[in-house]
XYZ file of C-alpha atoms in Angstrom:
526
model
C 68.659 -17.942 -123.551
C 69.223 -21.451 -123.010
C 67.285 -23.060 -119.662
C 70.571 -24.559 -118.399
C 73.063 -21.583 -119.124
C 70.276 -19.780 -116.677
C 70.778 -21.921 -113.823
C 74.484 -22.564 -114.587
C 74.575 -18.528 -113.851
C 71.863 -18.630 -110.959
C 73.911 -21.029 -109.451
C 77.228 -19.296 -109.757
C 76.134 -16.298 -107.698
C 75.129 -18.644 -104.621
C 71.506 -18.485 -105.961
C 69.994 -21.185 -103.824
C 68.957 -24.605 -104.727
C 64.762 -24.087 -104.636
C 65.073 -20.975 -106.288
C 67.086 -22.651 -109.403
C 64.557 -25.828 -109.140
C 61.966 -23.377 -109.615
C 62.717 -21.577 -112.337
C 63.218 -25.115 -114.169
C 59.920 -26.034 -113.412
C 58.130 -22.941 -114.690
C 60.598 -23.614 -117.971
C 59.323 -27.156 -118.389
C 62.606 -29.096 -117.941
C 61.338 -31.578 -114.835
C 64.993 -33.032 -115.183
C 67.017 -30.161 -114.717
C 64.754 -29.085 -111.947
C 65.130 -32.332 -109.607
C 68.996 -32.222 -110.769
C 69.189 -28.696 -109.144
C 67.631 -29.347 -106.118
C 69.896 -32.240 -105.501
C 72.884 -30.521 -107.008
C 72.617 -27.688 -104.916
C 72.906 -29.560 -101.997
C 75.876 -31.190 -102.851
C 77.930 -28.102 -104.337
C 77.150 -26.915 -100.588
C 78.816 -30.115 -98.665
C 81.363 -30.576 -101.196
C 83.027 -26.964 -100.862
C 83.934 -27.759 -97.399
C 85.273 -30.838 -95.174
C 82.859 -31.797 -92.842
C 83.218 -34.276 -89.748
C 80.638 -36.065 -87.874
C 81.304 -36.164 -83.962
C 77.934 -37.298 -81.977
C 75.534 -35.872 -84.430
C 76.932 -31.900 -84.675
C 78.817 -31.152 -88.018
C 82.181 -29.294 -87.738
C 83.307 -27.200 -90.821
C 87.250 -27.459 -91.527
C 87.856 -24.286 -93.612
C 91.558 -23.727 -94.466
C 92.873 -20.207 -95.561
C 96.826 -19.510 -96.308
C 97.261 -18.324 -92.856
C 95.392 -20.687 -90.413
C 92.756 -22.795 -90.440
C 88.939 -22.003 -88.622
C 86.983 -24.954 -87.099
C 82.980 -23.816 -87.061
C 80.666 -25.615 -84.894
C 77.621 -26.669 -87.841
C 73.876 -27.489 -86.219
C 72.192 -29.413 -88.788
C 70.122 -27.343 -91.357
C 66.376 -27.271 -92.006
C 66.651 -26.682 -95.757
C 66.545 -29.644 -97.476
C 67.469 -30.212 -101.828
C 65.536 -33.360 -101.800
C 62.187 -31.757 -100.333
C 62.228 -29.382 -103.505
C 62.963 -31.900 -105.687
C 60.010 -33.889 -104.350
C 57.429 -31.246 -104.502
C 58.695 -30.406 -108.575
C 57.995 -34.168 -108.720
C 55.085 -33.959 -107.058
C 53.652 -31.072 -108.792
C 54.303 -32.498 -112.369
C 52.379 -34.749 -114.284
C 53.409 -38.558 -114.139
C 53.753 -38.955 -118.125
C 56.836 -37.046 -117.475
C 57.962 -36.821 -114.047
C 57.901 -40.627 -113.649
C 61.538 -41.870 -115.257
C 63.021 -39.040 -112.665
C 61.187 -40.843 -109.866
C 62.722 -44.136 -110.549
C 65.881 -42.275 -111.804
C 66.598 -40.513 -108.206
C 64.731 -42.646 -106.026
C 68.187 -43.635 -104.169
C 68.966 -40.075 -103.792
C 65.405 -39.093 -102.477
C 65.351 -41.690 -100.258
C 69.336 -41.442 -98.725
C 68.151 -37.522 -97.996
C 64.520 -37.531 -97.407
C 63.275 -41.374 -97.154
C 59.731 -40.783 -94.923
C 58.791 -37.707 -97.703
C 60.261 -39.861 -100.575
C 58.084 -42.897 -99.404
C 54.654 -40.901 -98.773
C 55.235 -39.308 -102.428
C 55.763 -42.625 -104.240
C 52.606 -44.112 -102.183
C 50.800 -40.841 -103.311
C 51.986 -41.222 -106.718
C 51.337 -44.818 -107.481
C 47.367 -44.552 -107.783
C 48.871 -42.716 -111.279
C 50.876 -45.315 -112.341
C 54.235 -45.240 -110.534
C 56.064 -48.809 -110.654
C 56.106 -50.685 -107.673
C 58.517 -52.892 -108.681
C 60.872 -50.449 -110.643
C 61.551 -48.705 -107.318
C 61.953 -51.679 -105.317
C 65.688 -51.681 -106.273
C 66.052 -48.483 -104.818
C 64.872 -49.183 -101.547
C 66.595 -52.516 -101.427
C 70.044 -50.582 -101.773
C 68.502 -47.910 -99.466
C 68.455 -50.553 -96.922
C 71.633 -52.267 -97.851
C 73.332 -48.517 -97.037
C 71.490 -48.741 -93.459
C 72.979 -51.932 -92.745
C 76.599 -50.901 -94.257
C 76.468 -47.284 -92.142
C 75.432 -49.461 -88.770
C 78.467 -52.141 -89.374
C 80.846 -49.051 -89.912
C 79.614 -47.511 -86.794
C 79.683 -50.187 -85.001
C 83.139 -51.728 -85.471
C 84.895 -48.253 -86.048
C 85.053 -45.234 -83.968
C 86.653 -43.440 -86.472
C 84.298 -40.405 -87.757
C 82.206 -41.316 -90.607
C 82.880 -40.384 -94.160
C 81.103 -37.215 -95.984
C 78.367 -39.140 -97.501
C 76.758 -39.225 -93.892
C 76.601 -35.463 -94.047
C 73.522 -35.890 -96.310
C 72.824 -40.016 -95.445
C 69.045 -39.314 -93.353
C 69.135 -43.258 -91.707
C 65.308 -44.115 -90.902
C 64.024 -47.739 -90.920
C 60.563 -47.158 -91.370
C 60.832 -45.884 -94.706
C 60.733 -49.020 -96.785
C 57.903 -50.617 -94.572
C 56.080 -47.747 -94.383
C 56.146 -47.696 -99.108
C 55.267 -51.668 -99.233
C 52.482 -51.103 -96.518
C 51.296 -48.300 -98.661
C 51.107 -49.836 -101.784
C 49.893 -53.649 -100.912
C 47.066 -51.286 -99.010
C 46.524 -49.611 -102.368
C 45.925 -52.965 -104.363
C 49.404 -53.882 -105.324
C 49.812 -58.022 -106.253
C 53.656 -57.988 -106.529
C 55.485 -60.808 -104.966
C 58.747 -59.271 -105.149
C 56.925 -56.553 -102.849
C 55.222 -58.671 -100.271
C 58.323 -61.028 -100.252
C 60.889 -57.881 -99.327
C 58.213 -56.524 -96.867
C 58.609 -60.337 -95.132
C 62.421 -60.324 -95.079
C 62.042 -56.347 -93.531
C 59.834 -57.542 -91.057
C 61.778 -60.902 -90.464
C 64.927 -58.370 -89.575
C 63.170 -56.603 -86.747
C 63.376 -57.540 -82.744
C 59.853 -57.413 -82.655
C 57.767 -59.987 -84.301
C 54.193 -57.894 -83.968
C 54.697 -56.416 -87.562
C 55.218 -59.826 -88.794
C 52.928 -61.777 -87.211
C 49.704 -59.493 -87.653
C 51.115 -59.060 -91.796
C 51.269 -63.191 -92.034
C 47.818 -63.082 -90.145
C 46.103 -60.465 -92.681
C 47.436 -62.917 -96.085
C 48.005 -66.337 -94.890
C 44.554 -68.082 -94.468
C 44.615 -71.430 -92.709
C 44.803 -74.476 -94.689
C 41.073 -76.397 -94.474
C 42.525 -80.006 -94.260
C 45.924 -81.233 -92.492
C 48.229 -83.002 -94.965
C 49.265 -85.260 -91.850
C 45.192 -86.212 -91.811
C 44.816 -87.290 -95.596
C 47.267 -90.168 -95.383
C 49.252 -91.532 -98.136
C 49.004 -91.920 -101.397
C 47.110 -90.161 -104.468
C 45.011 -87.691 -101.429
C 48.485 -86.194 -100.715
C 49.269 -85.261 -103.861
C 46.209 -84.197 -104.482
C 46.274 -81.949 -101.985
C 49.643 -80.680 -102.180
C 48.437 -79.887 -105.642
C 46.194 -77.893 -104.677
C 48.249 -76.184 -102.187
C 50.687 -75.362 -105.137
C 47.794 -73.654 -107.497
C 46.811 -71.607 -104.308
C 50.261 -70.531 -104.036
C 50.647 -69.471 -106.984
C 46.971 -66.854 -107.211
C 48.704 -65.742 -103.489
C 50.818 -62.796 -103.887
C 53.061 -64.009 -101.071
C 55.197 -66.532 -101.272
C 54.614 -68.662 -97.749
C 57.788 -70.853 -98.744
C 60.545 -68.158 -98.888
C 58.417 -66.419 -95.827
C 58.869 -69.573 -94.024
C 62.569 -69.902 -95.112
C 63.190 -66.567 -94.329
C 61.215 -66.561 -90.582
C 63.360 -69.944 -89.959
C 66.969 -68.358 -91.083
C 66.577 -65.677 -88.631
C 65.716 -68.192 -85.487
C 63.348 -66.169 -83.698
C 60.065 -64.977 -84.628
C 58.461 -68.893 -84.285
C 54.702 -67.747 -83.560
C 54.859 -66.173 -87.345
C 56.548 -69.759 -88.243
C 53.824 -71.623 -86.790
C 51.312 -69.402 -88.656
C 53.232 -70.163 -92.265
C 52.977 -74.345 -91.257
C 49.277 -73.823 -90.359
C 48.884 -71.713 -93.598
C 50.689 -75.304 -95.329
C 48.215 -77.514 -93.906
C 51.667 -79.094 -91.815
C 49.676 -78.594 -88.356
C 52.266 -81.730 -86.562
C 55.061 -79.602 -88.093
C 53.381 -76.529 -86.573
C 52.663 -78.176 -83.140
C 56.456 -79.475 -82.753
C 57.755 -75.795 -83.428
C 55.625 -74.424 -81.037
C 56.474 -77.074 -78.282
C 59.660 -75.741 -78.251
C 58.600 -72.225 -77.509
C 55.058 -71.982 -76.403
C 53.479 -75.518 -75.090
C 50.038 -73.548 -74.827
C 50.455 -72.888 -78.496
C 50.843 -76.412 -79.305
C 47.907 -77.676 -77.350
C 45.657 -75.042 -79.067
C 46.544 -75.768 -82.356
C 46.149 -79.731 -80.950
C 42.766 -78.957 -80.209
C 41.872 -76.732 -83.726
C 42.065 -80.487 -85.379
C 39.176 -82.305 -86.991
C 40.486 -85.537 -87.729
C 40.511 -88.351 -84.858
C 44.473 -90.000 -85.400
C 45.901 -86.727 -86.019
C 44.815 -85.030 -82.298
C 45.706 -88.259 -80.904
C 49.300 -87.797 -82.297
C 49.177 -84.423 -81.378
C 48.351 -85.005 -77.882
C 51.082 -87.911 -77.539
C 53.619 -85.740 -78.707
C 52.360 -82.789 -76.325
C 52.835 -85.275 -73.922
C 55.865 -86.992 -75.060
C 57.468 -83.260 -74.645
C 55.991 -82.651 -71.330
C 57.575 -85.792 -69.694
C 60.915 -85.126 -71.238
C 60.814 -81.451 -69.698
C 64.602 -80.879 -68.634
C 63.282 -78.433 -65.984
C 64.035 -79.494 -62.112
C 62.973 -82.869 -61.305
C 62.420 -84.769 -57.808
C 64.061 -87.848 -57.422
C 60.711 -89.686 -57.666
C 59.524 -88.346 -60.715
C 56.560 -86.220 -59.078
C 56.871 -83.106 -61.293
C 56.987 -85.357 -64.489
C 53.530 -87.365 -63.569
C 52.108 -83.970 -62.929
C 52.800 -82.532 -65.866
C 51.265 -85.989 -67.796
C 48.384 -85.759 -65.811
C 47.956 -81.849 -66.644
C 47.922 -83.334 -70.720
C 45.843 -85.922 -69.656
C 42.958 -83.377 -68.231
C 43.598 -80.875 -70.981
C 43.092 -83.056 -73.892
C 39.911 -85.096 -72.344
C 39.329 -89.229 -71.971
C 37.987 -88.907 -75.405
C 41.782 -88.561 -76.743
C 44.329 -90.129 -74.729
C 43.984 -92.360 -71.853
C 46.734 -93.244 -68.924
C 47.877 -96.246 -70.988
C 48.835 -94.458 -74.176
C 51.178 -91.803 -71.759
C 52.320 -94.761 -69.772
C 55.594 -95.072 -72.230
C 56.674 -91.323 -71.236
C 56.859 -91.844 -67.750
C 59.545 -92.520 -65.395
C 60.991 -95.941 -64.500
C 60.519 -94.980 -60.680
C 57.664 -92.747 -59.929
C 54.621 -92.539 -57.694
C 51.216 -93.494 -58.882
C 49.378 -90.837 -56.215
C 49.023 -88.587 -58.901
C 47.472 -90.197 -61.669
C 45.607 -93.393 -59.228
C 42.481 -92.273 -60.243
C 42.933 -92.198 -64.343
C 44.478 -95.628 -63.542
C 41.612 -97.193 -61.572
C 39.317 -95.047 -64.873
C 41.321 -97.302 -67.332
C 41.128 -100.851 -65.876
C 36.876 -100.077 -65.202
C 36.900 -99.400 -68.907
C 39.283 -102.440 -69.665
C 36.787 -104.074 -67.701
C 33.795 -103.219 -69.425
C 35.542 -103.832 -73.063
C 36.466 -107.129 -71.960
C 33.044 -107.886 -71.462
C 31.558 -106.517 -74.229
C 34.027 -108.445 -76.656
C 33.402 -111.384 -75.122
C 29.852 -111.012 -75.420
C 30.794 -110.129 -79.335
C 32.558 -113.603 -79.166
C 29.982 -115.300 -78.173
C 27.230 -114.156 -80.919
C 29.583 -114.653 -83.847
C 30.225 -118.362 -82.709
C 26.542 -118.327 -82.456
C 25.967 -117.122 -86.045
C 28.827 -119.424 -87.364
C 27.094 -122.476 -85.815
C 23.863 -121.566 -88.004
C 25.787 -121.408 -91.328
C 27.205 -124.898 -90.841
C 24.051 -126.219 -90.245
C 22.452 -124.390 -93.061
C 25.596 -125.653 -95.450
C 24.952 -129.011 -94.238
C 21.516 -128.762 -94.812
C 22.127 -127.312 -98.439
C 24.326 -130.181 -99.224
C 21.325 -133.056 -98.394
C 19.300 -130.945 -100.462
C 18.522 -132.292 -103.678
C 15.630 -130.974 -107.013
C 13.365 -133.544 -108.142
C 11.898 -133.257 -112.170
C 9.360 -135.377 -113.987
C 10.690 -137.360 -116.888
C 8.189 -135.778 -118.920
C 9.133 -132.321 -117.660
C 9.034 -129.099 -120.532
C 11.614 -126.034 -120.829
C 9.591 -122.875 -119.757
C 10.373 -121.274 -122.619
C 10.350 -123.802 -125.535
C 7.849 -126.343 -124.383
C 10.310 -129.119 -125.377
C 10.753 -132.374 -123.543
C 14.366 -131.222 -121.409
C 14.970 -135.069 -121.259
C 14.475 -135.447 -124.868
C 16.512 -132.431 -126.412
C 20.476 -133.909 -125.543
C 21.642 -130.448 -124.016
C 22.363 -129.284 -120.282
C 19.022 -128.062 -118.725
C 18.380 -125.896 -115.514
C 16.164 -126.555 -112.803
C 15.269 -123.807 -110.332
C 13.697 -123.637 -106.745
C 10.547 -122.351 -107.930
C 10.039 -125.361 -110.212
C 10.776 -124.087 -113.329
C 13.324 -126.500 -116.020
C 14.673 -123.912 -118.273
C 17.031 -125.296 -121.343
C 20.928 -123.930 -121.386
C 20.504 -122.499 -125.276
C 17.004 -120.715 -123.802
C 18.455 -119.975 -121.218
C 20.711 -117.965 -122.914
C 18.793 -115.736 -125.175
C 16.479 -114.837 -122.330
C 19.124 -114.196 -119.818
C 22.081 -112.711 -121.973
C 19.925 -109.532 -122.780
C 19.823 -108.199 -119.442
C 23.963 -108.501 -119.044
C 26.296 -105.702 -118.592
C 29.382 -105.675 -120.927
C 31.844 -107.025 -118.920
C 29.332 -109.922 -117.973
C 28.885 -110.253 -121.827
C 32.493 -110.722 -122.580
C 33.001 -112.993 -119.736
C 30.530 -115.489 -120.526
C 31.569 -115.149 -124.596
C 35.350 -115.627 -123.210
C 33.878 -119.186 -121.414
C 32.090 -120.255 -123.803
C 35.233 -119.999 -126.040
C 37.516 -121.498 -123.582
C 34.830 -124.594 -122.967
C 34.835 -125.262 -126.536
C 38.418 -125.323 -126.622
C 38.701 -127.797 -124.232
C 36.265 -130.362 -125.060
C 38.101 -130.246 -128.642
C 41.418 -130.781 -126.949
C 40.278 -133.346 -124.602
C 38.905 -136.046 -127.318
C 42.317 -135.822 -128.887
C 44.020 -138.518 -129.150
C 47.427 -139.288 -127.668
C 46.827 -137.365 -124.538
C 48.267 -138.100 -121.100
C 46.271 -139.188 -117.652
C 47.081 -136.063 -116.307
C 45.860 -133.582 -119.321
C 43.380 -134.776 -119.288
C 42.376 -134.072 -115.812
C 43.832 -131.053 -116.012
C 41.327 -129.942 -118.932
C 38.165 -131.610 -116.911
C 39.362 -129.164 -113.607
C 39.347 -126.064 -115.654
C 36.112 -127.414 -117.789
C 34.430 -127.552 -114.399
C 35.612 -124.118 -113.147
C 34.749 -122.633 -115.829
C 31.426 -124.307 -115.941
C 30.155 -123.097 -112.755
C 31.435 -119.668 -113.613
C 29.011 -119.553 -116.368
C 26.490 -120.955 -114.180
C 26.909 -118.586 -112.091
C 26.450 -115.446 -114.294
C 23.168 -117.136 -116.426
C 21.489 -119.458 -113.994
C 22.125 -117.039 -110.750
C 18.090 -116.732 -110.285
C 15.355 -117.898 -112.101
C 14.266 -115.986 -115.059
C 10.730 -116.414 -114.911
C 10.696 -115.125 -110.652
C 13.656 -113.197 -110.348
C 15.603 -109.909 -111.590
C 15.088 -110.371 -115.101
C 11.098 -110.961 -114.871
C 11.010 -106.628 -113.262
C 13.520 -105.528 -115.783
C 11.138 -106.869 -118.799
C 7.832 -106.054 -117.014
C 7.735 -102.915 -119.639
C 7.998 -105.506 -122.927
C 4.808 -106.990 -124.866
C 4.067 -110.793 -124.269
C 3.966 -111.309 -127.761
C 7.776 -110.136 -128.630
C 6.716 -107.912 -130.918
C 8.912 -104.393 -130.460
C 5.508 -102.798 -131.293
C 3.846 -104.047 -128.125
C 5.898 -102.669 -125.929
C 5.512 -99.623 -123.635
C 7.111 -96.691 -123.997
């Protein structure tokens, strides 16, 4: 006989509910198992009119002749607990589309077993994310059955009869699975918003601590420019490897206005500590003045501390008329963040117009010792760079007066000609060496970089260009000049990058210690 036709009989002689599950099971049909459980359960409710008054059910059952009102206490026997166990008991290849297919129904009637059976069961492969849905519109039904209650006193409707309202359920399935490995952001992101929703902000706050690492550098530290982006960059690859998303967590966290400690966290985790620091001024100053201390970087504490203090002046608590309270509360910043950080002038601003220096006398009496002392050692700065200045004109004065002195019958170093007799510019350095320009060259040009190389080629081009156009004819007073001023520039350029030492004592003399003296490539050393 056919499997349903069975049950179809089973359960038309009040054959209960488990007892029709189980014969499906031992047939093989997981389906029609689970849908028997559940059924079962319904057929029950549905036969009779039920009404919800301060958690007792009342039975309305109407007969020709009067009507009887029976006083229900809520049963023990539950469908959904025998439609778990089939689950539970059958292998995933085929009991898993019925897990995702009554997942709303499981949960609405049984949500703590329905939870610990989908944790249990997704080691073997049960979705995550396919029976996120479900507990999304579990939790939607929570939220719809409190607003009912809440603005109606009216009883509730029939579906309650069966409705099982428990809020740990969904936390207690994405704790279980992101325990058990699982990477989804969809999960961790709903398992933010759940925790976002609750008065207390432990859950949160120890979750955001377990997967939100601190950021190693401060994006208010790295300045402006190209280090920003770099970092932000980075920031944005590490977000994405993270399975939670810190920007809808922080979104979420600041939609609900409360919960600013697990705020705080989220800026810390961006690297946005002055961010992080003005949030928590506004709800926990010793916060703030931790997180000013965590810092690393000089200018940032400094602007964390002035903005500690900033807030601690402007303090709209009770105030005497001569602004005691506020210059104790600077001075309190002043201690806390050390001498090294802020000093009485930088908090000076923040203070009242009228206020009493008894407080802070000594920090004031610290600051103008130390102006004191700075004024002395600048001026004592002062006078050793007017010191050093005097030297270098006399040394440039000196330099000018000084003057080389050849011998008409003087020789190139390198070509043993007669420098007077040859008609070309010649070189003559300190150490007594005349070198000709076109020897100069080849010895010196060698040992050039490439951009050196293409700078003098580029002179030598633009000098030859301008002693053609200069002894062309028909040219003005002031062309002329013109070319000589840019011949001369250009000149000591090149003199500059071939003549800057001598070759025969300087740079160039090490750099070809390792060639043979007779030019030959087969001299040299290897």
């Amino acid at each position: 006989m056919d499997p349903k036709t069975i049950i179809s009989v089973l359960a038309s002689h009040d054959i209960s509910a488990g007892e029709c599950a189980g014969y499906s099971a031992a047939a093989g049909d997981i389906g029609a198992a689970v849908n028997a459980a559940l059924s079962g359960e319904d057929e029950k409710v549905s036969r009779y009119l039920y009404l919800l008054c301060d958690n007792i059910l009342i039975r309305v059952e109407s007969h020709t002749s009067c009507t009887y009102f029976m006083i229900l206490l809520p049963t023990k026997k539950n469908g959904a607990l025998d439609a778990l166990r089939v689950l539970n008991d059958s292998p995933i290849e085929k009991a898993e589309p019925y897990y995702y297919k009554y997942a709303l129904t499981l949960l609405s009637r049984a949500p703590i077993s329905a939870a610990k059976s989908f944790v249990a069961r997704y080691s073997d492969g049960l979705s995550d994310t396919k029976l996120l849905p479900a507990f999304m519109h579990y939790e939607q039904r929570r939220k719809n059955r409190r607003d009912t209650s809440s603005s109606s006193t009216a009883p509730s409707a029939t579906f309650s009869a069966t409705f099982v309202d428990d809020g740990n359920a969904a936390t207690r399935y994405m704790e279980g699975v992101i325990k058990l490995g699982s990477q989804s952001r969809a999960i961790y992101n709903y398992l933010t918003s759940l925790y976002a929703s609750m008065e207390d902000e432990g859950p949160l706050f120890r979750f955001l601590s377990t997967h939100v690492p601190p950021a190693t550098i401060s994006t208010s530290s790295v300045g402006t420019g190209g280090g920003v982006g770099d970092l932000l960059l980075k920031q944005a690859n590490e977000e994405k490897k993270s399975p939670l998303d810190k920007s809808f967590a922080l979104r979420t966290i600041l939609r609900t206005g409360r919960h600013f400690r697990s705020a705080v966290k989220l800026y810390m985790g961006f690297g946005m500590r002055q961010q992080a620091v003005e949030l928590a001024l506004k709800v926990d100053p010793s916060l703030a003045r931790e997180l000013a201390r965590q810092s690393d970087d000089k200018d940032e504490t400094k602007r964390l501390w002035l903005m500690i203090a900033r807030n601690a002046a402007a303090n709209n608590g009770t105030s005497t008329r001569d602004g005691k309270d506020v210059v104790a509360r600077v001075v309190m910043v002043l201690k806390d963040c050390g001498p090294d950080i802020l000093s009485i002038e930088d908090v000076l601003p923040f203070l009242p117009d009228f206020a009493q220096i008894d407080e802070f006398k000594d920090e004031i009496c610290s600051a103008l010792a130390s102006y004191s002392s700075k004024i002395e050692h600048y001026l004592k700065e002062m006078n050793e760079c007017d010191q050093t200045c005097d030297a270098l004109r006399d040394e440039l004065s000196r330099l000018k007066a000084v003057g080389t002195k050849i011998r008409d019958d003087a020789r190139c170093a390198f070509t043993n000609k007669y420098v007077l007799e040859e008609g070309e510019p010649f070189y003559a350095f300190p150490s007594g060496y005349v070198v000709l320009e076109s020897a100069l060259k080849q010895e010196v040009i060698p040992h050039l970089n490439e951009k050196q190389l293409r700078r003098v080629k580029f002179i030598e081009n633009e000098l030859a260009r301008l002693r053609r156009s200069r002894a062309s004819i028909g040219r003005s007073s002031y062309e002329v000049a013109r070319d000589d001023y840019e011949m001369e520039e250009l000149q000591v350029e090149l003199n500059g990058l071939i003549a800057a030492e001598c070759p025969l004592t300087g740079s160039v003399m090490v750099d070809s210690i390792d060639h043979g003296f007779s030019g030959d490539e087969d001299d040299e050393f290897p």
